[in-house]
Coordinates of C-alpha atoms and ligand atoms in Angstrom, one line a residue:
X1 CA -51.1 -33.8 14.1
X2 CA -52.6 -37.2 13.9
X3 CA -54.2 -36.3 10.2
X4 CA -51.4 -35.6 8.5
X5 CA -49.8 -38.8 8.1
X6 CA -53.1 -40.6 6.8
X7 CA -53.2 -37.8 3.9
X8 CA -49.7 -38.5 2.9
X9 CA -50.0 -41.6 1.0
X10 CA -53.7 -40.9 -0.3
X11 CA -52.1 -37.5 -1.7
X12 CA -49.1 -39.5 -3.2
X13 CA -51.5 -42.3 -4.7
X14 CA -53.3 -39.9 -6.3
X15 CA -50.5 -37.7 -7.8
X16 CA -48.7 -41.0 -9.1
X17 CA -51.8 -42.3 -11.0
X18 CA -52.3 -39.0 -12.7
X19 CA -48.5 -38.8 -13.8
X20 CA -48.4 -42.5 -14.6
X21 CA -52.3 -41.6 -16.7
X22 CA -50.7 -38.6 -18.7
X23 CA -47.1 -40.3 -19.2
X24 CA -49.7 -43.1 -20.9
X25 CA -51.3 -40.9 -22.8
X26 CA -48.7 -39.0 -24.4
X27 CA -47.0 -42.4 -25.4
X28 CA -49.9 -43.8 -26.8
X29 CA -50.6 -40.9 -29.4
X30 CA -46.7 -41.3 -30.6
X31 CA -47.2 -44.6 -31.1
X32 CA -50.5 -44.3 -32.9
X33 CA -48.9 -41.2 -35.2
X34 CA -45.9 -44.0 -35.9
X35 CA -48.3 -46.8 -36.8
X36 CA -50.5 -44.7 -39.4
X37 CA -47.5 -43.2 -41.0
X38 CA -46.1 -46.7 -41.5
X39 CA -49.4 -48.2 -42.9
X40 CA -49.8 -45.3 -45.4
X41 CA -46.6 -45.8 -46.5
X42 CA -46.3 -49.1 -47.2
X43 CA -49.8 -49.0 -49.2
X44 CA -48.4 -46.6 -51.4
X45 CA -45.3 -48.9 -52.4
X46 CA -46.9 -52.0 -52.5
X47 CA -50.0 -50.7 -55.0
X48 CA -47.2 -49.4 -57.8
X49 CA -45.0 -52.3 -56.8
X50 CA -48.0 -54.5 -58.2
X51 CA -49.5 -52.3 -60.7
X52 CA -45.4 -52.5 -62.1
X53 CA -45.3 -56.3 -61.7
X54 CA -49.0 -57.2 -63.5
X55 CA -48.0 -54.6 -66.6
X56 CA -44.4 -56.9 -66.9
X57 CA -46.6 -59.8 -66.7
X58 CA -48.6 -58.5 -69.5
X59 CA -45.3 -57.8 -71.6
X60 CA -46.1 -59.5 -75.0
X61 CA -43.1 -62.4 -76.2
X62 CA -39.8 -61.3 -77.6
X63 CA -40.1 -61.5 -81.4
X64 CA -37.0 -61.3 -82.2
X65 CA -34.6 -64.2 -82.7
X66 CA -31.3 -64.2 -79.8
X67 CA -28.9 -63.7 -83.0
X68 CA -30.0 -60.0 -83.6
X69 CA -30.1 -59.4 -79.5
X70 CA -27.7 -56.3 -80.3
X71 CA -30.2 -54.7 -82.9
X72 CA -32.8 -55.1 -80.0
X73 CA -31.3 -52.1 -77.9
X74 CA -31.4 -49.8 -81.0
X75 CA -35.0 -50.3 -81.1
X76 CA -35.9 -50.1 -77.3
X77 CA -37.8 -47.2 -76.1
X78 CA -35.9 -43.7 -75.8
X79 CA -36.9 -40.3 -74.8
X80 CA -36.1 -37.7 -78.0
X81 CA -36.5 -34.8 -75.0
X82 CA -34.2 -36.1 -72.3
X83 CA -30.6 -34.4 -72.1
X84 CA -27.9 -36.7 -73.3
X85 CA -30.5 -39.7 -74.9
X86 CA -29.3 -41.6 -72.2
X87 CA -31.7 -44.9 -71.0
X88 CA -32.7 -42.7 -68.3
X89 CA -32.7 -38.8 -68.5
X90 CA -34.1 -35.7 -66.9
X91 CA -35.0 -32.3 -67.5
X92 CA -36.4 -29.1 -65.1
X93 CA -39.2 -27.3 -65.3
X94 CA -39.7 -23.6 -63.8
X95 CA -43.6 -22.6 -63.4
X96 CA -45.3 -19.8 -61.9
X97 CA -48.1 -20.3 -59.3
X98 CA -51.6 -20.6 -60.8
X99 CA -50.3 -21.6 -64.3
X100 CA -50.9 -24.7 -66.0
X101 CA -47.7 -27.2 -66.5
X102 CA -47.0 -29.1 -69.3
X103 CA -44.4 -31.7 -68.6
X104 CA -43.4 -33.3 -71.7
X105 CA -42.7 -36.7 -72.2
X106 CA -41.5 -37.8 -75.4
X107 CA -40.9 -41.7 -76.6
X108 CA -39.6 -42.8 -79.7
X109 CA -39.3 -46.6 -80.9
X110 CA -42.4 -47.2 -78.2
X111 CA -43.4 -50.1 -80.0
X112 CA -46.6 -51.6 -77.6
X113 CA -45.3 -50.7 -74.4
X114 CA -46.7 -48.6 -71.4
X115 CA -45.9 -45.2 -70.3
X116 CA -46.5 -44.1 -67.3
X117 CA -46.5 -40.7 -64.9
X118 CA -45.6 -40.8 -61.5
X119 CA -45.0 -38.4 -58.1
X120 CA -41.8 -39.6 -56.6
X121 CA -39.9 -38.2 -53.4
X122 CA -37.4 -39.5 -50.8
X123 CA -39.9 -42.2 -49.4
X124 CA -42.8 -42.3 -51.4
X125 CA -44.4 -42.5 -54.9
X126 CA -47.8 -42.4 -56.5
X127 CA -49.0 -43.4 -60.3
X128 CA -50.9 -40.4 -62.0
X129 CA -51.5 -41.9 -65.3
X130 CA -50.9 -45.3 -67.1
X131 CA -51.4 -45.0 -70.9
X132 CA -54.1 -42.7 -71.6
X133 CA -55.8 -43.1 -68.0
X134 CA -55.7 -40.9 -65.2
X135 CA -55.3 -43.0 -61.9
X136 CA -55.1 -40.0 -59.7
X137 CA -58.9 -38.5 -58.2
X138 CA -57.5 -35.1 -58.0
X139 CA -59.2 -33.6 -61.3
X140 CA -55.7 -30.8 -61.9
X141 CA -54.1 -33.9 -63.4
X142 CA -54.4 -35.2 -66.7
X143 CA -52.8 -37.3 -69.4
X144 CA -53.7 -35.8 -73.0
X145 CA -51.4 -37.9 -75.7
X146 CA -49.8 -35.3 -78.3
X147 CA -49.3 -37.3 -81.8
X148 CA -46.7 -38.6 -82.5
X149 CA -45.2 -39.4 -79.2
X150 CA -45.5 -36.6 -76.6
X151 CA -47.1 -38.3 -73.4
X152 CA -47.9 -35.0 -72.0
X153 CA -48.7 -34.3 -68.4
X154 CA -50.9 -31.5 -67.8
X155 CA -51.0 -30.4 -64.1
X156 CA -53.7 -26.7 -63.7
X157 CA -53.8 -24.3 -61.5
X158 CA -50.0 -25.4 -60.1
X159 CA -49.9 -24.8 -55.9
X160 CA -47.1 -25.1 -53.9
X161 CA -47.0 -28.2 -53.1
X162 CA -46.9 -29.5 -56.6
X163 CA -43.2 -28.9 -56.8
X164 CA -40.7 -31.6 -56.5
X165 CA -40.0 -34.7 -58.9
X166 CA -42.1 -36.2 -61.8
X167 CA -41.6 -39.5 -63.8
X168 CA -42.4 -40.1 -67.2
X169 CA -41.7 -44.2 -67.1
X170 CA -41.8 -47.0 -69.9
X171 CA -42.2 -50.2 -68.7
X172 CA -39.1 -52.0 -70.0
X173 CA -37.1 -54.5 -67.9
X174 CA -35.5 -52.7 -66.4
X175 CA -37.7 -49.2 -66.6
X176 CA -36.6 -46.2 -68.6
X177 CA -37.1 -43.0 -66.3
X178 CA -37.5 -39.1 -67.2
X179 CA -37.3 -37.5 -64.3
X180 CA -38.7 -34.4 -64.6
X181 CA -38.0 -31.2 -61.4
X182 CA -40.8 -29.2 -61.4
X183 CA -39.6 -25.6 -59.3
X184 CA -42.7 -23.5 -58.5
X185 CA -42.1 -19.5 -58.3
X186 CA -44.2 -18.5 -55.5
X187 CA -43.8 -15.9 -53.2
X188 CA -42.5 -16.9 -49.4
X189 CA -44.9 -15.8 -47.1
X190 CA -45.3 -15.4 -43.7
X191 CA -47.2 -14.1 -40.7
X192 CA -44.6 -13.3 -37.5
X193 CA -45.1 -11.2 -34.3
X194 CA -42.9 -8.2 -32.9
X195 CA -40.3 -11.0 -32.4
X196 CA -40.3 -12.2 -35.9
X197 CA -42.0 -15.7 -34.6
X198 CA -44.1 -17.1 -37.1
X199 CA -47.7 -17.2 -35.7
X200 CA -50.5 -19.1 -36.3
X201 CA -53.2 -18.9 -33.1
X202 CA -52.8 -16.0 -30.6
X203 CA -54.9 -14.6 -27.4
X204 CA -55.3 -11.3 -26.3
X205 CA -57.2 -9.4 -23.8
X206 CA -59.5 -7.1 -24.7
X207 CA -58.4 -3.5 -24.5
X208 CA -54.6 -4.6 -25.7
X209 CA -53.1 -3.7 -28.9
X210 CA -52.4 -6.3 -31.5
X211 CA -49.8 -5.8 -33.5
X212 CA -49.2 -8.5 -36.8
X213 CA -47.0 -8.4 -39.9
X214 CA -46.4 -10.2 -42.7
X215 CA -43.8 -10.7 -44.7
X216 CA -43.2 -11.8 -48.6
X217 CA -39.9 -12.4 -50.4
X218 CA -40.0 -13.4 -53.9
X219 CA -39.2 -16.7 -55.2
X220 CA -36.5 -15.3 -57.3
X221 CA -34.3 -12.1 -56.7
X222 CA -35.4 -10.8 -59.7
X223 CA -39.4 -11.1 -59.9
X224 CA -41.3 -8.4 -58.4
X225 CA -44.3 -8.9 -56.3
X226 CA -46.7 -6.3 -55.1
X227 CA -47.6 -5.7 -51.6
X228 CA -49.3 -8.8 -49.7
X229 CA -53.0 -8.1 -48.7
X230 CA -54.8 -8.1 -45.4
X231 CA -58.2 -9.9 -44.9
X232 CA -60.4 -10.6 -42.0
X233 CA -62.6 -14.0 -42.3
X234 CA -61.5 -13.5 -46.2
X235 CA -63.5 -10.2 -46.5
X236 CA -62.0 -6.7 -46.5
X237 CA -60.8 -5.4 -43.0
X238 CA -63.1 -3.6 -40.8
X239 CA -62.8 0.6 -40.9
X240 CA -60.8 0.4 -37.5
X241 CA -57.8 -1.6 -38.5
X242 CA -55.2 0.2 -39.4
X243 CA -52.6 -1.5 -42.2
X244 CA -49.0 0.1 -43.3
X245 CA -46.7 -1.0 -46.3
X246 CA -43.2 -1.2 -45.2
X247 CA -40.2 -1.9 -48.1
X248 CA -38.2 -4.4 -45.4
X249 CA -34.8 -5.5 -45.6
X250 CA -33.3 -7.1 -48.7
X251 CA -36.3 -7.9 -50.9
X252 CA -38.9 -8.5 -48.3
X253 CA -42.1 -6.6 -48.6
X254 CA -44.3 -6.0 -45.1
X255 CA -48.0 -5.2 -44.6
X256 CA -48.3 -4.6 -41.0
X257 CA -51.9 -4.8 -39.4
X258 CA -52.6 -2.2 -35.9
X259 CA -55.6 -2.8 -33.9
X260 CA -55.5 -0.2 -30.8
X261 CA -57.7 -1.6 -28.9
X262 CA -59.1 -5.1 -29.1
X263 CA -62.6 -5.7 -28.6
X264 CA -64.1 -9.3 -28.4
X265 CA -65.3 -8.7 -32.0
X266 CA -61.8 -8.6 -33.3
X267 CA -61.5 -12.2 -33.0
X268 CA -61.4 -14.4 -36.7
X269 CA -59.1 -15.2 -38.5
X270 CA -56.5 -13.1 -40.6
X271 CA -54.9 -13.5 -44.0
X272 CA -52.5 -12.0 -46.1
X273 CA -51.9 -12.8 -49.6
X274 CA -49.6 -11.6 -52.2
X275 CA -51.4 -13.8 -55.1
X276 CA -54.7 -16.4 -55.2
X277 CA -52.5 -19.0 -54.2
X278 CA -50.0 -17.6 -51.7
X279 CA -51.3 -16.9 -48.5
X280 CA -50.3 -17.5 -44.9
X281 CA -53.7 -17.3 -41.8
X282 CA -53.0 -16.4 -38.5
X283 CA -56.3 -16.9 -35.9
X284 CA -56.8 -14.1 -33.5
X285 CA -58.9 -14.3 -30.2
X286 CA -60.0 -12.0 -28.3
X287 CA -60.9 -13.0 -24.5
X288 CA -62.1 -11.1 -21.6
X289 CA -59.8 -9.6 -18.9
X290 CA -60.8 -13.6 -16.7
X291 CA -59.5 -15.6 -18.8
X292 CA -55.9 -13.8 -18.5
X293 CA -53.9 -17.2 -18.4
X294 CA -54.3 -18.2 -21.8
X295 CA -53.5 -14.5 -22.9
X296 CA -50.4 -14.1 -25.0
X297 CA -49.4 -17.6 -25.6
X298 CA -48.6 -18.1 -29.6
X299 CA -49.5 -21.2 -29.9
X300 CA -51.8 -22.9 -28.0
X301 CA -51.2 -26.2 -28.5
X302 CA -48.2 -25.2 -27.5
X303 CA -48.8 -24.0 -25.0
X304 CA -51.3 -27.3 -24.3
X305 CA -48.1 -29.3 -24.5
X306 CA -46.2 -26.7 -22.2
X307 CA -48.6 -27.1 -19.4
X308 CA -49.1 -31.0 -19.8
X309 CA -45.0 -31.0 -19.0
X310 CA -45.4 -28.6 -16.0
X311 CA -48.3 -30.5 -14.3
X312 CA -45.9 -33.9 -14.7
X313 CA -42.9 -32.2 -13.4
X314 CA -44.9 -30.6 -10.7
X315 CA -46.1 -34.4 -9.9
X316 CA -43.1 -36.0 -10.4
X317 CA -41.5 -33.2 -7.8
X318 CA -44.5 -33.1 -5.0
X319 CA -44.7 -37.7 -5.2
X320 CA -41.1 -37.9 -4.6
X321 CA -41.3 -35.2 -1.5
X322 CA -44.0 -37.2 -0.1
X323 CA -41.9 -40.4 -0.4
X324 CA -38.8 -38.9 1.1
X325 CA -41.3 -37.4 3.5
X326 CA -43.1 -40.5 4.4
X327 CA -39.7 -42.1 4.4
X328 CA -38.5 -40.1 7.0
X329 CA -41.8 -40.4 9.3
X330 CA -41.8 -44.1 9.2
X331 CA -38.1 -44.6 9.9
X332 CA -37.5 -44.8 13.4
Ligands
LIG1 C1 -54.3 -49.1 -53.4 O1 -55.2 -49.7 -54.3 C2 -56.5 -49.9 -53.8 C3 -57.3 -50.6 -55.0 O2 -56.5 -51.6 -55.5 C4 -57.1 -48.5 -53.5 O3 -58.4 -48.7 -53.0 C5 -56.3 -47.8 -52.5 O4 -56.8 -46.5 -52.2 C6 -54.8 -47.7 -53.0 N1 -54.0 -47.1 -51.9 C7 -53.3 -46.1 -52.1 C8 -52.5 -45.6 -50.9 O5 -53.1 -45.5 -53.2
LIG2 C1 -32.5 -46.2 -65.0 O1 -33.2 -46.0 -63.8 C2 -33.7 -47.2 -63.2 C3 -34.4 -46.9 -62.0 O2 -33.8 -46.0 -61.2 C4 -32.5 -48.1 -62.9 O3 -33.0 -49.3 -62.4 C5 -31.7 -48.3 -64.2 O4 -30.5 -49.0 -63.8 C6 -31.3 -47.0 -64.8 N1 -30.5 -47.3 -66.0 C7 -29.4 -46.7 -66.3 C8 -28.7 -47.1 -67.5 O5 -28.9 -45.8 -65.5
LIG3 C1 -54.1 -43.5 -76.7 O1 -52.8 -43.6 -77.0 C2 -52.5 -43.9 -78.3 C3 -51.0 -44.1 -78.5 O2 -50.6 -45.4 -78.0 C4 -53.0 -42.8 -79.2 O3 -52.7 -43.1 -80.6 C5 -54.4 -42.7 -79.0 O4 -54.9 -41.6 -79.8 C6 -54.8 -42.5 -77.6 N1 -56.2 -42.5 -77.4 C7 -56.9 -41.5 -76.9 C8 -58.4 -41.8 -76.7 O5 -56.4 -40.5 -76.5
LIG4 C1 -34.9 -29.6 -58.3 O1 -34.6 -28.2 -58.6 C2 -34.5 -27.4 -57.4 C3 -34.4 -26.0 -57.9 O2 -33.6 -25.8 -59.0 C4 -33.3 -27.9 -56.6 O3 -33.1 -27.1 -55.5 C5 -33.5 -29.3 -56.2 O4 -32.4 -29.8 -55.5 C6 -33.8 -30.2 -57.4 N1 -34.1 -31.5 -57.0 C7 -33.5 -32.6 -57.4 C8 -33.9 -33.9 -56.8 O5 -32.6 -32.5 -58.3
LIG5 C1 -40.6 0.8 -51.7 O1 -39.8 0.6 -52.8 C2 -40.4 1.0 -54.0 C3 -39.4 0.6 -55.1 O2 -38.8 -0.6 -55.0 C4 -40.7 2.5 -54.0 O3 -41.3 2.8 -55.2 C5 -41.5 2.8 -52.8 O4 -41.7 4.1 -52.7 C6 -40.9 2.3 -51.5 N1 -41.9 2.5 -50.4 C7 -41.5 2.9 -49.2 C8 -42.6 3.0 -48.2 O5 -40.3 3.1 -49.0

């Protein structure tokens, strides 16, 4: 009887540091996550925000007198491609995946000044080229001049990603902007389970059956894609894996993947493509029949993150029953 009361408070002591410890920890990778986003984006801004300002340094003197100011605009830069021949224009571009993209740029009346390419979104933007230089390591990207005035962007092999907004700028004060969209038509794929969750890790016992399908929609309603493709490790799938092409609903095409019973070798990662460029991975492992607690969980971070919660709540629950607990004892 007399023990119980001395393992109270060590109990509590203990649970309380290991909350407060994890609490800690989970607030410390935020805050680190924050901080690098921040510093990369402010880099970003302030390296075109002084590239911008040393090329309007460089501006050579205005030549021509202040009583012929009005003739000046007729002469400023323009773009001959832009809709409307506004100061500023914009034009869209449609590419397939894996092609090259041309994006057009064309200035009349440049007379000495810069032209420039650059990747713009909601909150950031990178310089590709400035004159005839690349600025940008990734080799895809290139600036090659078409005479007379074409400052043509050439972007190869086009991925995903690439889509989104391009700027052709000229270095007046203020800039002239083409904004060029650049749409990419790429199959949507994806990898989902017998719920339709998209997956990307998942644990299985060995002897159960696994079960995966993926599904591709076109870009467009009206392109037609084949079949996606199964691979294991990126080679062919071994003899015993079953796969089954289903037409799904709308224009979705499915390749489902059977394994009857799992065996330890099963584990690796699988793929499914419908082109070079469109894939989705899911990873598979295999465990034996001990390690049943980690079985069946999608995502294992997830999962991670799941448990991480539990063990605090679980804490949190036991340290305030041994408070009310102790509480109770020491009151008279
Ligand atoms: C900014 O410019 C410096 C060189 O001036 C370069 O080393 C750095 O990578 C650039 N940062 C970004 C985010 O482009
Ligand atoms: C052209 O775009 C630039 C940058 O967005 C802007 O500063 C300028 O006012 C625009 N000019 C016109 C006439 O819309
Ligand atoms: C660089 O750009 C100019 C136009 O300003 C063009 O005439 C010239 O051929 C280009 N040089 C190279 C090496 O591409
Ligand atoms: C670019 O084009 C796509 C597809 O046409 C469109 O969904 C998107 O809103 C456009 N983006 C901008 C910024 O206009
Ligand atoms: C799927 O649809 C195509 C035509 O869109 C048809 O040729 C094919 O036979 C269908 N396959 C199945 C399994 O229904």
């Amino acid at each position: 009887m007399s023990m119980r009361p001395a393992w109270g408070p060590k109990l509590f002591l203990m649970l309380v540091t290991t909350t407060i410890v994890i609490g800690n920890y989970h607030r410390h990778r935020e805050r680190t996550h924050l901080r690098e986003q921040l510093v990369n984006g402010h880099k970003v801004t302030r390296n075109i925000t002084r590239l911008q300002e040393e090329i309007i340094a460089n501006l050579p003197p205005l030549r021509i007198p202040r009583l012929r100011h009005h003739r000046v605009t007729d002469w400023d830069p323009y773009f001959e491609n832009a809709e409307g021949q506004g100061i500023n224009g914009s034009q869209n571009v449609a590419l397939h995946l894996g092609a090259t993209a041309l994006l057009d740029c064309r200035v009349a009346m440049l007379s000495g000044k810069k032209v420039m390419w650059l990747r713009r979104n909601a909150d950031w933007a990178s310089l590709l080229t400035l004159g005839n230089t690349t600025h940008i390591s990734d080799p895809r990207y290139s600036i090659s001049f078409q005479y007379p005035n074409n400052w043509r962007l050439a972007i190869a092999g086009v991925r995903r990603e690439d889509r989104g907004l391009y700027v052709c700028q000229v270095n007046t004060h203020p800039p002239r902007m083409l904004v060029t969209n650049v749409t990419v038509l790429a199959p949507d794929i994806r990898i989902v389970d017998e719920a339709r969750h998209e997956l990307r890790d998942r644990y299985y016992k060995t002897g159960s059956g696994i079960e995966l399908a993926c599904v591709a929609r076109p870009s467009c309603p009206d392109s037609r894609i084949p079949h996606p493709v199964w691979r294991k490790n990126g080679e062919t799938l071994p003899d015993h894996v079953d796969v089954y092409h289903i037409n799904g609903s709308n224009e979705d095409l499915v390749t489902k993947l059977y394994i009857e019973q799992a065996k330890k070798t099963d584990s690796g990662e699988y793929s499914c493509s419908v082109s070079q460029f469109s894939t989705a991975a899911v990873h598979i492992h295999v465990l034996n029949g001990e390690k049943q607690a980690a079985v069946h969980h999608d995502q294992w971070n997830a999962a991670r993150t799941n448990h991480h919660e539990i063990l605090k709540n679980l804490c949190i629950t036991i340290a305030s029953f041994l408070l009310l607990r102790a509480w109770i004892i020491s009151s008279p």
